Short mmCIF file of C-alpha atoms and ligand atoms in Angstrom, two decimals:
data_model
loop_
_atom_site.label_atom_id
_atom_site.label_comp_id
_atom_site.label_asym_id
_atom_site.label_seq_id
_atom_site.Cartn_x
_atom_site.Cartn_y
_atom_site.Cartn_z
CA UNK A 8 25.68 -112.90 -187.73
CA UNK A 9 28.27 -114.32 -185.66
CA UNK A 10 31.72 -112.95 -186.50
CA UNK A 11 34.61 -115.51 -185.57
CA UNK A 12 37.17 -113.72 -183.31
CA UNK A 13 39.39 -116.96 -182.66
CA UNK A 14 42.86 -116.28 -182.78
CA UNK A 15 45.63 -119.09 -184.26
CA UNK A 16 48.95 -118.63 -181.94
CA UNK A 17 51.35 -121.04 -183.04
CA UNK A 18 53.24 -123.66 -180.95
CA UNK A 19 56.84 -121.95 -182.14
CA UNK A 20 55.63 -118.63 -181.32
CA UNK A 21 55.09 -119.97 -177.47
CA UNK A 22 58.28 -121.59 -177.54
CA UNK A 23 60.35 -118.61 -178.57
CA UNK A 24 58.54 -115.78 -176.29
CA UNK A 25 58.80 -118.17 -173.22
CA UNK A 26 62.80 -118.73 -173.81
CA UNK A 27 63.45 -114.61 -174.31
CA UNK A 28 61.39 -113.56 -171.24
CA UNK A 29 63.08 -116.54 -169.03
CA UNK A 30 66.48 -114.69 -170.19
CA UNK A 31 64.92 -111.02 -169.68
CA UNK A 32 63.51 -111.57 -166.24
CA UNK A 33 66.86 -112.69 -165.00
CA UNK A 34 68.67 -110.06 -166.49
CA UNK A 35 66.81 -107.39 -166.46
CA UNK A 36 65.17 -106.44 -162.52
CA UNK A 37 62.16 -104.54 -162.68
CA UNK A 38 61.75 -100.69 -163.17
CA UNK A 39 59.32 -100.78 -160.21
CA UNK A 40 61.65 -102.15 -158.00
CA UNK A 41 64.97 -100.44 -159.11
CA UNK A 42 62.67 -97.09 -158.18
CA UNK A 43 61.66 -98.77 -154.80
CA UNK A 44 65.24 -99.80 -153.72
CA UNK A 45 66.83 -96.27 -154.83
CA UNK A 46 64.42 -94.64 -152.64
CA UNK A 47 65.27 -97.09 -149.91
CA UNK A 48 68.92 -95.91 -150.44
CA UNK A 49 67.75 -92.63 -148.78
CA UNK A 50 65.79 -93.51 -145.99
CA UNK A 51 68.13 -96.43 -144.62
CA UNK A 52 69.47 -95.22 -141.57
CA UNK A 53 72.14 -98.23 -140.99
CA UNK A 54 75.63 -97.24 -142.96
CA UNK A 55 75.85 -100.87 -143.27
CA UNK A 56 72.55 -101.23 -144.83
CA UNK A 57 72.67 -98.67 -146.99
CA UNK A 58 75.87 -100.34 -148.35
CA UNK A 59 74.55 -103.20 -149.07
CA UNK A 60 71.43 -101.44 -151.28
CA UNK A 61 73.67 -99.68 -153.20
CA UNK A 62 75.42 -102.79 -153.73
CA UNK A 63 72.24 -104.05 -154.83
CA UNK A 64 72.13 -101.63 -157.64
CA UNK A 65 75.81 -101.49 -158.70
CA UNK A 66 74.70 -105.43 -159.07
CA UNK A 67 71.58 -104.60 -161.50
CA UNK A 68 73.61 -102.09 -163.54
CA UNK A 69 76.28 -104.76 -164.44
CA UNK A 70 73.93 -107.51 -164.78
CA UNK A 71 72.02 -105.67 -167.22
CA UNK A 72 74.96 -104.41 -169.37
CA UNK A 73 76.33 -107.40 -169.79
CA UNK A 74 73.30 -109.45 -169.49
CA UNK A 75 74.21 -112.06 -166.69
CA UNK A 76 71.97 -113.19 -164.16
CA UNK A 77 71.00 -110.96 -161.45
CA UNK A 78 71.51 -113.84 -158.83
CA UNK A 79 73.05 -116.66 -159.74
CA UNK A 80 69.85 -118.34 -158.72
CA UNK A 81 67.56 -118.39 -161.40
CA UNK A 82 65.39 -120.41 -159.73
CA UNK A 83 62.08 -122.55 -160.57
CA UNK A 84 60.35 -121.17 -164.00
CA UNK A 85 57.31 -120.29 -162.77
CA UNK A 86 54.82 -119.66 -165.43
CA UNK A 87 51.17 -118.41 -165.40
CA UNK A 88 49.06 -118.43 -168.13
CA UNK A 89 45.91 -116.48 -168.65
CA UNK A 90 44.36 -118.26 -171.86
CA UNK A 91 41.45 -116.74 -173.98
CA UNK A 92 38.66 -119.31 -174.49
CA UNK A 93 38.58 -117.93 -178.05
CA UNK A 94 42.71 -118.71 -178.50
CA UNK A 95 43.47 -122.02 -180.73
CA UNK A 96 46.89 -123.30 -180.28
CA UNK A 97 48.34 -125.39 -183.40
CA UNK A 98 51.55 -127.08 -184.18
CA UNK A 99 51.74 -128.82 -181.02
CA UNK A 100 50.57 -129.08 -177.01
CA UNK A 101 50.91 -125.71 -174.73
CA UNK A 102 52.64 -127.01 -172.44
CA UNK A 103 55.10 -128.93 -174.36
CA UNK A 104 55.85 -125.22 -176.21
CA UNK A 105 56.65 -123.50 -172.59
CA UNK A 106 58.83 -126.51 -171.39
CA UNK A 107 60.93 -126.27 -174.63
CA UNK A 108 61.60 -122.15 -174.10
CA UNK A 109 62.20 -122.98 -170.91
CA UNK A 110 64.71 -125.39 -171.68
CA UNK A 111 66.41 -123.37 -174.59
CA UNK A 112 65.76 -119.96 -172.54
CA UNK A 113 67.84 -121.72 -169.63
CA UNK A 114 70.25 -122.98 -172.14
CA UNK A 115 71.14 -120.29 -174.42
CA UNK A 116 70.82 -118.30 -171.78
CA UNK A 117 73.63 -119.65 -169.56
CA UNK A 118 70.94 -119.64 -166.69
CA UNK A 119 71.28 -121.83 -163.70
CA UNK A 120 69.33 -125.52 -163.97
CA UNK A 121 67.99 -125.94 -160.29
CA UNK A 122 65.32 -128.57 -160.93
CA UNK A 123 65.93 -132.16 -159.62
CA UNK A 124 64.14 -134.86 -161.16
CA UNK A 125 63.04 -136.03 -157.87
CA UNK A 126 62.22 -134.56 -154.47
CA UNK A 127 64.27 -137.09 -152.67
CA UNK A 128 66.27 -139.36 -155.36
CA UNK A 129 67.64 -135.27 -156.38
CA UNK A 130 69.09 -136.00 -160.05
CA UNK A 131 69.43 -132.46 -161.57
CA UNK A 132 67.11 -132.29 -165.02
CA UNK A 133 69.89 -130.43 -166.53
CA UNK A 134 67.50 -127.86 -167.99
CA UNK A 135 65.46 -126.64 -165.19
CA UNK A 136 62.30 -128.00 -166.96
CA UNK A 137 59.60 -129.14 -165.71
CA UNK A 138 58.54 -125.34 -165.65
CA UNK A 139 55.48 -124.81 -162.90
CA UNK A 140 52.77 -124.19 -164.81
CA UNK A 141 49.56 -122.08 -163.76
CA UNK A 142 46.40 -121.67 -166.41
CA UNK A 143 43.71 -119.62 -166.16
CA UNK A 144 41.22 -119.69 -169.07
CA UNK A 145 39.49 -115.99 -169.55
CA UNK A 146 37.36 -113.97 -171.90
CA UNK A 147 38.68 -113.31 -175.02
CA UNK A 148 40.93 -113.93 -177.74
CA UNK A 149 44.70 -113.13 -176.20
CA UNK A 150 47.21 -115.46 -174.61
CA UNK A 151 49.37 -113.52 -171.71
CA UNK A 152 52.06 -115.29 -170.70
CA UNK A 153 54.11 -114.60 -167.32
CA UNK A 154 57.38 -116.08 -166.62
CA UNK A 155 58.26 -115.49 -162.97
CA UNK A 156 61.42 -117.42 -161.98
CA UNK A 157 61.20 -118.02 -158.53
CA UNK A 158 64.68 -118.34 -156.05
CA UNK A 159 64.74 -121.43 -153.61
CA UNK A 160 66.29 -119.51 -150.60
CA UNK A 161 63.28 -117.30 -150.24
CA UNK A 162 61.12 -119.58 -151.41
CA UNK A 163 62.17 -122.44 -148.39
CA UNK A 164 61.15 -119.50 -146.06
CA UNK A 165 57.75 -119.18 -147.36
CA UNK A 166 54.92 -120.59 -144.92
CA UNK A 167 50.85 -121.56 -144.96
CA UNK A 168 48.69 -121.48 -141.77
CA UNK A 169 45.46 -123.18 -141.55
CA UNK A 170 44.08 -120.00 -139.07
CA UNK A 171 40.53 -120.44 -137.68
CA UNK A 172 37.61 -117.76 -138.21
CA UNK A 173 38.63 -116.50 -134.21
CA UNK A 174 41.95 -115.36 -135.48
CA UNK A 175 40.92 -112.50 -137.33
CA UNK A 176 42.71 -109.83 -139.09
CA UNK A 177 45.02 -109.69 -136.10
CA UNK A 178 46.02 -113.54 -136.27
CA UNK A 179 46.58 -113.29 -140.22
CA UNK A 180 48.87 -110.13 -139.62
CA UNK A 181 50.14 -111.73 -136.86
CA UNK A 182 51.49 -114.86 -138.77
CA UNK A 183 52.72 -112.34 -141.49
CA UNK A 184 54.96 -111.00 -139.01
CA UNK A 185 56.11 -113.96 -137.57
CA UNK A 186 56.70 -115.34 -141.00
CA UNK A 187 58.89 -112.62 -141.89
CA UNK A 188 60.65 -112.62 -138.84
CA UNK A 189 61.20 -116.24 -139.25
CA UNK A 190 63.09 -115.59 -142.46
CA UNK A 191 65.18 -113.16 -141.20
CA UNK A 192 68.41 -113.04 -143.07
CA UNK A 193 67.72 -116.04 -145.07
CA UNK A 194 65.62 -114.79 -148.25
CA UNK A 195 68.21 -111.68 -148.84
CA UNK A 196 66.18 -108.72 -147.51
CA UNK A 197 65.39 -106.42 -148.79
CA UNK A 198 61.79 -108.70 -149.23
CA UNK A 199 58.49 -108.69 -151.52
CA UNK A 200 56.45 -110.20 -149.47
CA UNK A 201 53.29 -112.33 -150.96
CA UNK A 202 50.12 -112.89 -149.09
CA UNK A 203 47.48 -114.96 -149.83
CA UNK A 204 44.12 -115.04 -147.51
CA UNK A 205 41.32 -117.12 -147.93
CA UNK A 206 40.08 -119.52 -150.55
CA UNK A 207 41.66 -122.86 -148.95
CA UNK A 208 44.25 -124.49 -148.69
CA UNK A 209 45.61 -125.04 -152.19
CA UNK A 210 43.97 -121.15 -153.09
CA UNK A 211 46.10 -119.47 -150.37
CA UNK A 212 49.40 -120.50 -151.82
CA UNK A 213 48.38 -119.33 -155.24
CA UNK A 214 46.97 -116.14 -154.35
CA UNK A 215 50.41 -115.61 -152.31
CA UNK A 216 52.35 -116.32 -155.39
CA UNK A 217 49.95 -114.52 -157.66
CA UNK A 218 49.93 -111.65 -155.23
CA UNK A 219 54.22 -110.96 -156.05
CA UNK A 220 53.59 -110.44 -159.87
CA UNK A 221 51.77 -107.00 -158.49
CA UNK A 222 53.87 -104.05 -159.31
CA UNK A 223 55.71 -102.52 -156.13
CA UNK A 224 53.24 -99.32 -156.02
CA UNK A 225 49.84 -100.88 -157.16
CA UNK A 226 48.20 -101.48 -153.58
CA UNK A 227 45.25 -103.98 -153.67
CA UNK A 228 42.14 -101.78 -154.82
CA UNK A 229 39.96 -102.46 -151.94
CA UNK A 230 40.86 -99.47 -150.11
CA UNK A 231 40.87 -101.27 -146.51
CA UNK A 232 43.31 -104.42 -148.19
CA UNK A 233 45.38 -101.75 -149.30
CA UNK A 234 45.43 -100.13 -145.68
CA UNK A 235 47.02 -103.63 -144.26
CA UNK A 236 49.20 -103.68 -146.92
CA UNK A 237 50.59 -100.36 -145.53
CA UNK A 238 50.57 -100.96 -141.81
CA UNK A 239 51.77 -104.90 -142.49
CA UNK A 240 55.15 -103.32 -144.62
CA UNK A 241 55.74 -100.57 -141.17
CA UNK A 242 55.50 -103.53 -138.88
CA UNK A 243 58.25 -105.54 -140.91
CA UNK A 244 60.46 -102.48 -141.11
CA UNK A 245 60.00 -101.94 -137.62
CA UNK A 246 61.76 -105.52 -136.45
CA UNK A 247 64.98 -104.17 -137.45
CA UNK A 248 66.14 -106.86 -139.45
CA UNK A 249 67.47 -104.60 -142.46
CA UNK A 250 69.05 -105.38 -145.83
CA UNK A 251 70.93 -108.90 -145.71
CA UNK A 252 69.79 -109.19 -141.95
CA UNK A 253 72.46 -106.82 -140.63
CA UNK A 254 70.28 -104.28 -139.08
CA UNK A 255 68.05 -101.70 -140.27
CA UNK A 256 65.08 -100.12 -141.29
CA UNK A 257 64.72 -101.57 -144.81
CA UNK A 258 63.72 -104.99 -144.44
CA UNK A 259 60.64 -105.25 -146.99
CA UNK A 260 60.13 -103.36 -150.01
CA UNK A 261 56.49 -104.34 -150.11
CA UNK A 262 53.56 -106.41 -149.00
CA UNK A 263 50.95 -107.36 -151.31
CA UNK A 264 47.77 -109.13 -150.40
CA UNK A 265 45.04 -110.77 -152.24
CA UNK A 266 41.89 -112.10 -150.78
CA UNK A 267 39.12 -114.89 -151.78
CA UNK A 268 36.16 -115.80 -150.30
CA UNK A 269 36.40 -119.49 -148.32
CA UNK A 270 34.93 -121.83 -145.96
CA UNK A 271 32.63 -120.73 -143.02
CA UNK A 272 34.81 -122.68 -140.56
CA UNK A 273 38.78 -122.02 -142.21
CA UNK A 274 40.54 -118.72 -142.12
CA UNK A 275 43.63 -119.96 -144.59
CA UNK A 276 46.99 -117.50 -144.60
CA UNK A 277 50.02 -118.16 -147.16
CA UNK A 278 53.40 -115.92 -147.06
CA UNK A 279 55.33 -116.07 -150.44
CA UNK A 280 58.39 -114.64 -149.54
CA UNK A 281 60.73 -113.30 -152.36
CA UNK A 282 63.68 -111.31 -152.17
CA UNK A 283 64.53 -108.00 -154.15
CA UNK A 284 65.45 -110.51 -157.40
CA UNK A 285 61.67 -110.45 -157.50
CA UNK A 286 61.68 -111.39 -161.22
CA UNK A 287 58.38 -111.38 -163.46
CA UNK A 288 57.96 -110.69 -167.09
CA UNK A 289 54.84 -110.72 -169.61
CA UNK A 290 53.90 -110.60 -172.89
CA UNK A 291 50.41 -111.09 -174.75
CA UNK A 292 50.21 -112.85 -177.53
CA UNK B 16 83.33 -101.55 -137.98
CA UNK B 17 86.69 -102.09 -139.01
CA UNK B 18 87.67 -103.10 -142.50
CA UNK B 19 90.41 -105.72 -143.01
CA UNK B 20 92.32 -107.26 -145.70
CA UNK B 21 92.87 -110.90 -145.77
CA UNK B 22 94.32 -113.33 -147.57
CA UNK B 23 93.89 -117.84 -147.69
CA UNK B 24 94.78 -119.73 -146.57
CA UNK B 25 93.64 -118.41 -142.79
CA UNK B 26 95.21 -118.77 -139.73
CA UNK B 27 94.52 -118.75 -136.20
CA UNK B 28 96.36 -115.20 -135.73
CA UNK B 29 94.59 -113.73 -139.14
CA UNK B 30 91.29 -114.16 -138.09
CA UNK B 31 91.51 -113.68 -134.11
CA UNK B 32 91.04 -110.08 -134.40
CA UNK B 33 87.92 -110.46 -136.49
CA UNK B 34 84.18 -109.49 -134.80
CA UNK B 35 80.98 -109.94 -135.93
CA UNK B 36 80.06 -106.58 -138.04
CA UNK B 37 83.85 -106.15 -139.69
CA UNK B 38 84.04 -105.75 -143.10
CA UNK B 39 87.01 -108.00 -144.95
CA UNK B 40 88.20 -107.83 -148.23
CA UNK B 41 89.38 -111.66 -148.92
CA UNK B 42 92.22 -112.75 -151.89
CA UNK B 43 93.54 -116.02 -152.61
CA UNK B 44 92.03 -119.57 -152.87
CA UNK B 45 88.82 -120.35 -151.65
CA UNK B 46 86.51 -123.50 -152.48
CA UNK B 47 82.59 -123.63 -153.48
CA UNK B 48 80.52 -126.68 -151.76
CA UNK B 49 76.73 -127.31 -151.21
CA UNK B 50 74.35 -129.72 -149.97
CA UNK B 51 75.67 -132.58 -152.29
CA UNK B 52 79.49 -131.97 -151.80
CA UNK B 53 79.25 -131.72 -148.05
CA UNK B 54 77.38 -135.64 -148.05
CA UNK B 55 80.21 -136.21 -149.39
CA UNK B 56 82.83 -135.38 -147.72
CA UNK B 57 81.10 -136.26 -144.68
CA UNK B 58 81.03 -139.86 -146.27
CA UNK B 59 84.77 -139.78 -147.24
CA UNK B 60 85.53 -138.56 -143.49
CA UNK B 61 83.47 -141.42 -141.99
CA UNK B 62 84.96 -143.81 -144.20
CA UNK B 63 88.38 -142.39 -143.41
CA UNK B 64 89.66 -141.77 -146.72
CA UNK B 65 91.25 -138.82 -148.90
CA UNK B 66 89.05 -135.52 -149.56
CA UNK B 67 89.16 -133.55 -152.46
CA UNK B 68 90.95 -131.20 -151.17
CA UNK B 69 92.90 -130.38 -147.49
CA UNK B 70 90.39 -128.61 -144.85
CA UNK B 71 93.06 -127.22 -143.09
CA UNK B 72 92.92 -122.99 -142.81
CA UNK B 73 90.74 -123.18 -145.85
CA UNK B 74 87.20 -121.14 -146.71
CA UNK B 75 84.43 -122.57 -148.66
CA UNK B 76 82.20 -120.40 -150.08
CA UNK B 77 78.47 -122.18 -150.11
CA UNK B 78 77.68 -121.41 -153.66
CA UNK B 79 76.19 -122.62 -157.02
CA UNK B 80 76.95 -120.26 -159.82
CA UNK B 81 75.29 -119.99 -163.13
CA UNK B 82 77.26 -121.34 -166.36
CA UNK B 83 80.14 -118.83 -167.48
CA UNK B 84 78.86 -117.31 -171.03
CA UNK B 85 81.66 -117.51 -173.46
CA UNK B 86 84.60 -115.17 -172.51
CA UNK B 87 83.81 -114.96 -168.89
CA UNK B 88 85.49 -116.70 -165.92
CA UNK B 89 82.04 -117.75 -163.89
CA UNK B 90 78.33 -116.99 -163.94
CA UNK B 91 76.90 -114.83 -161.51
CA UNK B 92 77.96 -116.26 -158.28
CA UNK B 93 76.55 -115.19 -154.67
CA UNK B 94 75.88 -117.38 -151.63
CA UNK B 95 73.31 -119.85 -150.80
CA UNK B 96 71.49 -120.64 -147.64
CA UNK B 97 74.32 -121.45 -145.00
CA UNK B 98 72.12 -123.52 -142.99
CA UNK B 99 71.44 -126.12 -144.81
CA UNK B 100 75.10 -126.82 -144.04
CA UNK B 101 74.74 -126.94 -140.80
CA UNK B 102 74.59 -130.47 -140.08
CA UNK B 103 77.36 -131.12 -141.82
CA UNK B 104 79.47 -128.00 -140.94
CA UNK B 105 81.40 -128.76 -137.08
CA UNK B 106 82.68 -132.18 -138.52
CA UNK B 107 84.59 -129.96 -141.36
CA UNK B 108 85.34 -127.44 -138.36
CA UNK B 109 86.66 -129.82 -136.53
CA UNK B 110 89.01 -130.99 -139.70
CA UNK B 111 90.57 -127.83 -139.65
CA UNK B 112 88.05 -125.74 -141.79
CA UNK B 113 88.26 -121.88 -140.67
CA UNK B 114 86.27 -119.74 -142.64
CA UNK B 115 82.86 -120.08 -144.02
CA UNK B 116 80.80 -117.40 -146.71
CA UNK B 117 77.40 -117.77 -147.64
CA UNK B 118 74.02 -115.53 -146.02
CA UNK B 119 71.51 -116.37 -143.57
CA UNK B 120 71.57 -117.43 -139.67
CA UNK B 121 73.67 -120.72 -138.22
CA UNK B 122 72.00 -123.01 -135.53
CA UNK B 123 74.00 -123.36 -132.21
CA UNK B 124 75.97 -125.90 -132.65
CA UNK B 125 77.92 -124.82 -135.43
CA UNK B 126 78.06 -121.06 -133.80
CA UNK B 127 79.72 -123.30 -130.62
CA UNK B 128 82.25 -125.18 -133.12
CA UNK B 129 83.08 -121.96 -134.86
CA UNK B 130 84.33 -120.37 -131.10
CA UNK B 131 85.87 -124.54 -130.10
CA UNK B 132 88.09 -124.53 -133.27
CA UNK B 133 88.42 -120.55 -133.88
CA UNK B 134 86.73 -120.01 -137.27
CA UNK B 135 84.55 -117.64 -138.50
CA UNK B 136 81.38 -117.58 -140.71
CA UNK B 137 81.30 -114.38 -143.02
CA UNK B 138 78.55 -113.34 -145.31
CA UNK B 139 78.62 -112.30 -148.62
CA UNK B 140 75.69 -110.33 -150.02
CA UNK B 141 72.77 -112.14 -151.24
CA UNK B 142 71.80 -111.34 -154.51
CA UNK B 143 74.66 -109.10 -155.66
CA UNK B 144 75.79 -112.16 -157.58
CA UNK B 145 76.60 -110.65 -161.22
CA UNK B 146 78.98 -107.92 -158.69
CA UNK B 147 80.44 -110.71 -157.07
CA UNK B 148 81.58 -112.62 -160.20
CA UNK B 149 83.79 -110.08 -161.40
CA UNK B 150 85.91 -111.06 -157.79
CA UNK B 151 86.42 -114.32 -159.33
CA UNK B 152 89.03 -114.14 -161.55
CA UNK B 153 90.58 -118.76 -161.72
CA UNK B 154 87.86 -121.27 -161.59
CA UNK B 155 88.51 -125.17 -161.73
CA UNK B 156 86.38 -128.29 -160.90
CA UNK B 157 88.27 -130.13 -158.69
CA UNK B 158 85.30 -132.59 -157.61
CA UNK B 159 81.82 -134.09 -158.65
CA UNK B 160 81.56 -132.65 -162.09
CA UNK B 161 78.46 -134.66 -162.15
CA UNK B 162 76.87 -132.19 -159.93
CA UNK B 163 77.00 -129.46 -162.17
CA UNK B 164 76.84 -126.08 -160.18
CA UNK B 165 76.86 -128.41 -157.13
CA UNK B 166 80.49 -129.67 -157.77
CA UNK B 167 83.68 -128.53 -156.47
CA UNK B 168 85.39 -125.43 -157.70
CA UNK B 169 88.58 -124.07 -156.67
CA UNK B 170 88.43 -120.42 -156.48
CA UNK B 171 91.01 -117.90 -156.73
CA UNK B 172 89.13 -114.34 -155.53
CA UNK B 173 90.85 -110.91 -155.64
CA UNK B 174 88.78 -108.44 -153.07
CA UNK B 175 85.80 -110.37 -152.63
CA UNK B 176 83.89 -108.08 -150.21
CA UNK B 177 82.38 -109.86 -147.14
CA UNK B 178 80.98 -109.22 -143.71
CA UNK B 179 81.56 -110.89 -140.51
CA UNK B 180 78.78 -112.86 -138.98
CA UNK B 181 79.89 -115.20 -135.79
CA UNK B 182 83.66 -114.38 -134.48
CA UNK B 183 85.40 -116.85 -132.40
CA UNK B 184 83.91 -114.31 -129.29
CA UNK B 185 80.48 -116.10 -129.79
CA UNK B 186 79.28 -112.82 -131.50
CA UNK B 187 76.41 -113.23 -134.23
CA UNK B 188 75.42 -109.77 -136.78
CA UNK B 189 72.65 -111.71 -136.91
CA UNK B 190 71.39 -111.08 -133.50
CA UNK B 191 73.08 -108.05 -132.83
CA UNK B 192 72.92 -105.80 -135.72
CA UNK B 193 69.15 -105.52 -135.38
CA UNK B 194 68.74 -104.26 -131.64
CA UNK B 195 69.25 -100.72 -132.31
CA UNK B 196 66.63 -100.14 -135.47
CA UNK B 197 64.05 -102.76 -133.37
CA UNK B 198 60.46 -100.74 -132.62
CA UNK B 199 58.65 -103.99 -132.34
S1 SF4 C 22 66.80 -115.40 -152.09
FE1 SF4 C 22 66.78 -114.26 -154.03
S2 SF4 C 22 68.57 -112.94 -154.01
FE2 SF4 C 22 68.84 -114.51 -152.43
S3 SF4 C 22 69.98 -116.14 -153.44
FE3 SF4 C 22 67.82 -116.66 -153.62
S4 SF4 C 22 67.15 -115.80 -155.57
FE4 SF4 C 22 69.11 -114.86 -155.06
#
C-alpha cells in the first residue's frame, strides 16, 4: 500500500518565515562567526587590527540588543530553496510568497532597499525585491528555506576564471590568492571567502555562493578539499592585509570550497567574497 | 599613531599634521553622498550652477544608511566603497572639498588631488555600522530625496572614530600598513 507522505505548506506560511529570517540574519551575526572573530581578537598581532575586531563585536552586541542592522548594507536577498518533490504549495505561487516576505521583511524591518529596477536605467525598487532566487528540488517531504542577504561591496570584488586543465590545483589557488589580494580593503576584512571549482561556468558561481552558507568550522569532508581549505586561509593571512586593510594577520576568517565534476577541456574557478557580515539563516518547513 | 580630535568644518592648518595611520575623533557637520549625488553635482558644476551645499573645508562621508526605526536618529550607517567615487572625487577636491570617509583603496589620481589641494581621505570601519550610528546624533535631507538612502543628508557627528588613509604627504595605510605582517 502506498502511504501518501505529501506535505501542504501554505503560501502565508512562506511569506511570513521569509520576512522574519530577512530581519534575523541582519540582526543577528552568526554564533559561528562571533566564536571565529573573538578568537581572532587573540591572535591579531597589529594593535590597530585588533581594534578594529573588537570594534566588530562591540558592533554585533548593539546591533543585536536593539535589533538594527549589522551593516547598514543589507544587501541583495539571496534565497535558496531546497524543495521536497513530495511538498505541495497552495494559496498561491512560491516565488510570489518569498518576494512578498522579502518585501515586508525589508519593510517592517527598517532594512536597507538596494535593488535597482535596472542594471543601467538604476531606479531603486523601493523594497529590495526581486529577491535572487535558487531551487533545488530533493527527496522528501520538507521545504528549507535559506535567506542569505548578500552586501554589494564584497560582492563587486568577487571574480570567475575560465582556468584550463594545465592550471592545476596551483593555478586555482593561485587565482584565489590573487582574488583576495585584489580585494584588499574593499570587502571589509576580516573575509569568508567562497570558492567554487568545477562544473562550468554558470556552476562555479553557484557553488562559490553555496560554498559561504557552510558554517565557519565545517571543512569540506573530502579530507584533501579540506587540506586546501587550510593552507588557502594561511596564504591569505600571510599577505598582510589585516582587518579593514590596515595591516595584519587577520585578513580571512575562512575559506570554503566546493567542487563538481566538469568538462574534459575547462578547469572553471569562482571567488565569492563576503565580509564578516556573512549573513545566512534557515528554517525547514 | 597619534590620536587627534577634530572638528568641521576643516582647514588647511587642522589637517596638515594628519598621516596616514592616525586615529581622529571627528565632531561637527559632515555630509553623506554616493554614486547618484556625486553625477550630480558633477552636472551642477559643469553646468555652473548652485550645489546643494558649499564644498569648501567640508567632509562627506560616502554612505547609505538603513531607514531610522521609530525613536532613533539614523539606521545603521558605515561607509561604502570609496572608489566608486573616484571619478568624480578631484573635481569636488578641487572645489574646496577636504576630507573624505568611507573604506577601501583610491586610484592615483585622486591620491595626487588629495596632496594638490591638501585633503585627506579617512576611513571609517566597514561593517561596524549599528556602532557608528549612535555617532550620529542631527540628520536632515538636504538633496535628492528621491534617492532614498542615496540622497543628501546633513550630518551632525559627535566622536565619530576614523582612521587616516592618504595624508597630504602622499602616504596611503593602504600600502603601508601591510609591509610589516607580509610573509608572501
Ligand atoms: S562589505 Fe560587508 S561589512 Fe562591508 S559594507 Fe558591504 S555588507 Fe557591510
Amino acid at each position: 500500500m502506498n502511504v501518501d507522505t505529501t506535505k501542504i505548506i501554505h503560501f502565508d506560511t512562506i511569506r511570513e518565515k521569509v520576512k522574519s529570517l530577512c530581519m534575523e540574519a541582519n540582526y543577528f551575526l552568526g554564533e559561528d562567526i562571533k566564536i571565529y572573530i573573538e578568537k581572532a581578537i587573540e591572535k591579531e598581532s597589529s594593535p590597530l587590527g585588533k581594534e578594529v575586531l573588537k570594534d566588530l563585536q562591540r558592533n554585533w552586541e548593539l546591533a543585536a540588543k536593539e535589533q538594527i542592522p549589522i551593516c547598514q548594507d543589507t544587501g541583495t536577498a539571496v534565497i535558496f530553496l531546497e524543495i521536497g518533490q513530495e511538498v505541495k504549495i497552495v494559496g498561491g505561487y512560491l516565488y510570489d510568497a518569498i518576494n512578498e516576505g522579502v518585501r515586508k521583511g525589508y519593510r517592517e524591518g527598517y532594512l536597507r532597499k538596494s535593488m535597482v529596477k535596472h542594471p543601467w536605467l538604476r531606479v531603486n525598487t523601493d523594497d529590495n525585491t526581486p529577491a535572487i532566487i535558487h531551487t533545488e528540488i530533493v527527496p522528501g517531504n520538507k521545504l528549507k528555506i535559506t535567506v542569505a542577504p548578500k552586501g554589494g561591496g564584497s560582492e563587486n570584488m568577487s571574480a570567475l576564471k575560465m582556468l584550463t586543465p594545465a592550471a592545476g590545483l596551483e593555478g586555482v589557488k593561485r587565482f584565489v590568492l590573487e582574488s583576495v589580494k585584489k580585494a584588499g580593503p574593499n570587502a571589509c576584512p576580516p573575509l569568508v571567502v567562497g570558492v567554487g571549482v568545477g562544473g562550468n561556468f554558470e556552476k562555479a558561481a553557484l557553488l562559490a555562493k553555496k560554498a559561504l552558507l557552510r558554517k565557519l568550522g565545517h571543512f569540506n569532508q573530502d579530507p584533501a578539499i579540506a587540506q586546501v581549505e587550510l593552507e588557502l586561509l594561511k596564504d591569505i593571512n600571510k599577505t598582510g592585509i589585516g582587518p579593514q586593510g590596515f595591516g595584519g594577520n587577520t585578513t580571512a576568517l575562512a575559506v570554503n570550497i566546493e567542487v563538481f565534476p566538469c568538462h574534459i577541456a575547462s578547469l572553471p574557478v569562482a571567488v565569492n567574497i563576503n565580509c564578516h557580515a556573512s549573513r545566512h539563516k534557515t528554517i525547514i518547513l | 599613531m597619534n590620536i587627534y580630535e577634530l572638528s568641521t568644518p576643516l582647514t588647511d592648518e587642522k589637517i596638515e599634521h594628519l598621516r596616514a595611520g592616525d586615529k581622529t575623533i571627528l565632531s561637527g557637520v559632515i555630509y553623506t553622498a554616493r554614486d547618484a549625488a556625486h553625477q550630480k553635482i558633477i552636472n551642477l558644476l559643469n553646468e555652473g550652477k548652485n550645489l546643494p551645499f558649499n564644498l569648501q573645508d567640508q567632509v562627506i562621508y560616502y554612505v547609505g544608511p538603513s531607514p531610522a526605526k521609530p525613536g532613533r536618529t539614523i539606521g545603521s550607517a558605515g561607509p561604502t566603497t570609496s572608489s566608486r567615487m573616484d571619478p568624480y572625487t578631484p573635481a569636488l577636491l578641487a572645489e574646496g572639498l577636504k576630507g573624505m570617509i568611507g573604506k577601501g583603496a583610491r586610484s592615483e589620481e585622486v591620491c595626487q588631488a588629495i596632496q594638490k589641494y591638501k585633503a585627506v581621505y579617512f576611513a571609517a570601519i566597514g561593517g561596524a555600522a549599528a556602532l557608528m550610528s549612535k555617532c550620529i546624533t542631527k540628520v536632515e535631507v538636504i538633496a535628492y530625496p528621491e534617492l532614498g538612502p542615496e540622497a543628501i543628508y546633513k550630518l551632525e557627528v559627535t566622536n565619530l572614530p576614523l582612521i587616516v588613509i592618504n595624508d597630504i604627504k602622499g602616504n596611503d595605510l593602504y600600502q603601508q600598513g601591510r609591509l610589516p605582517y607580509q610573509k608572501i
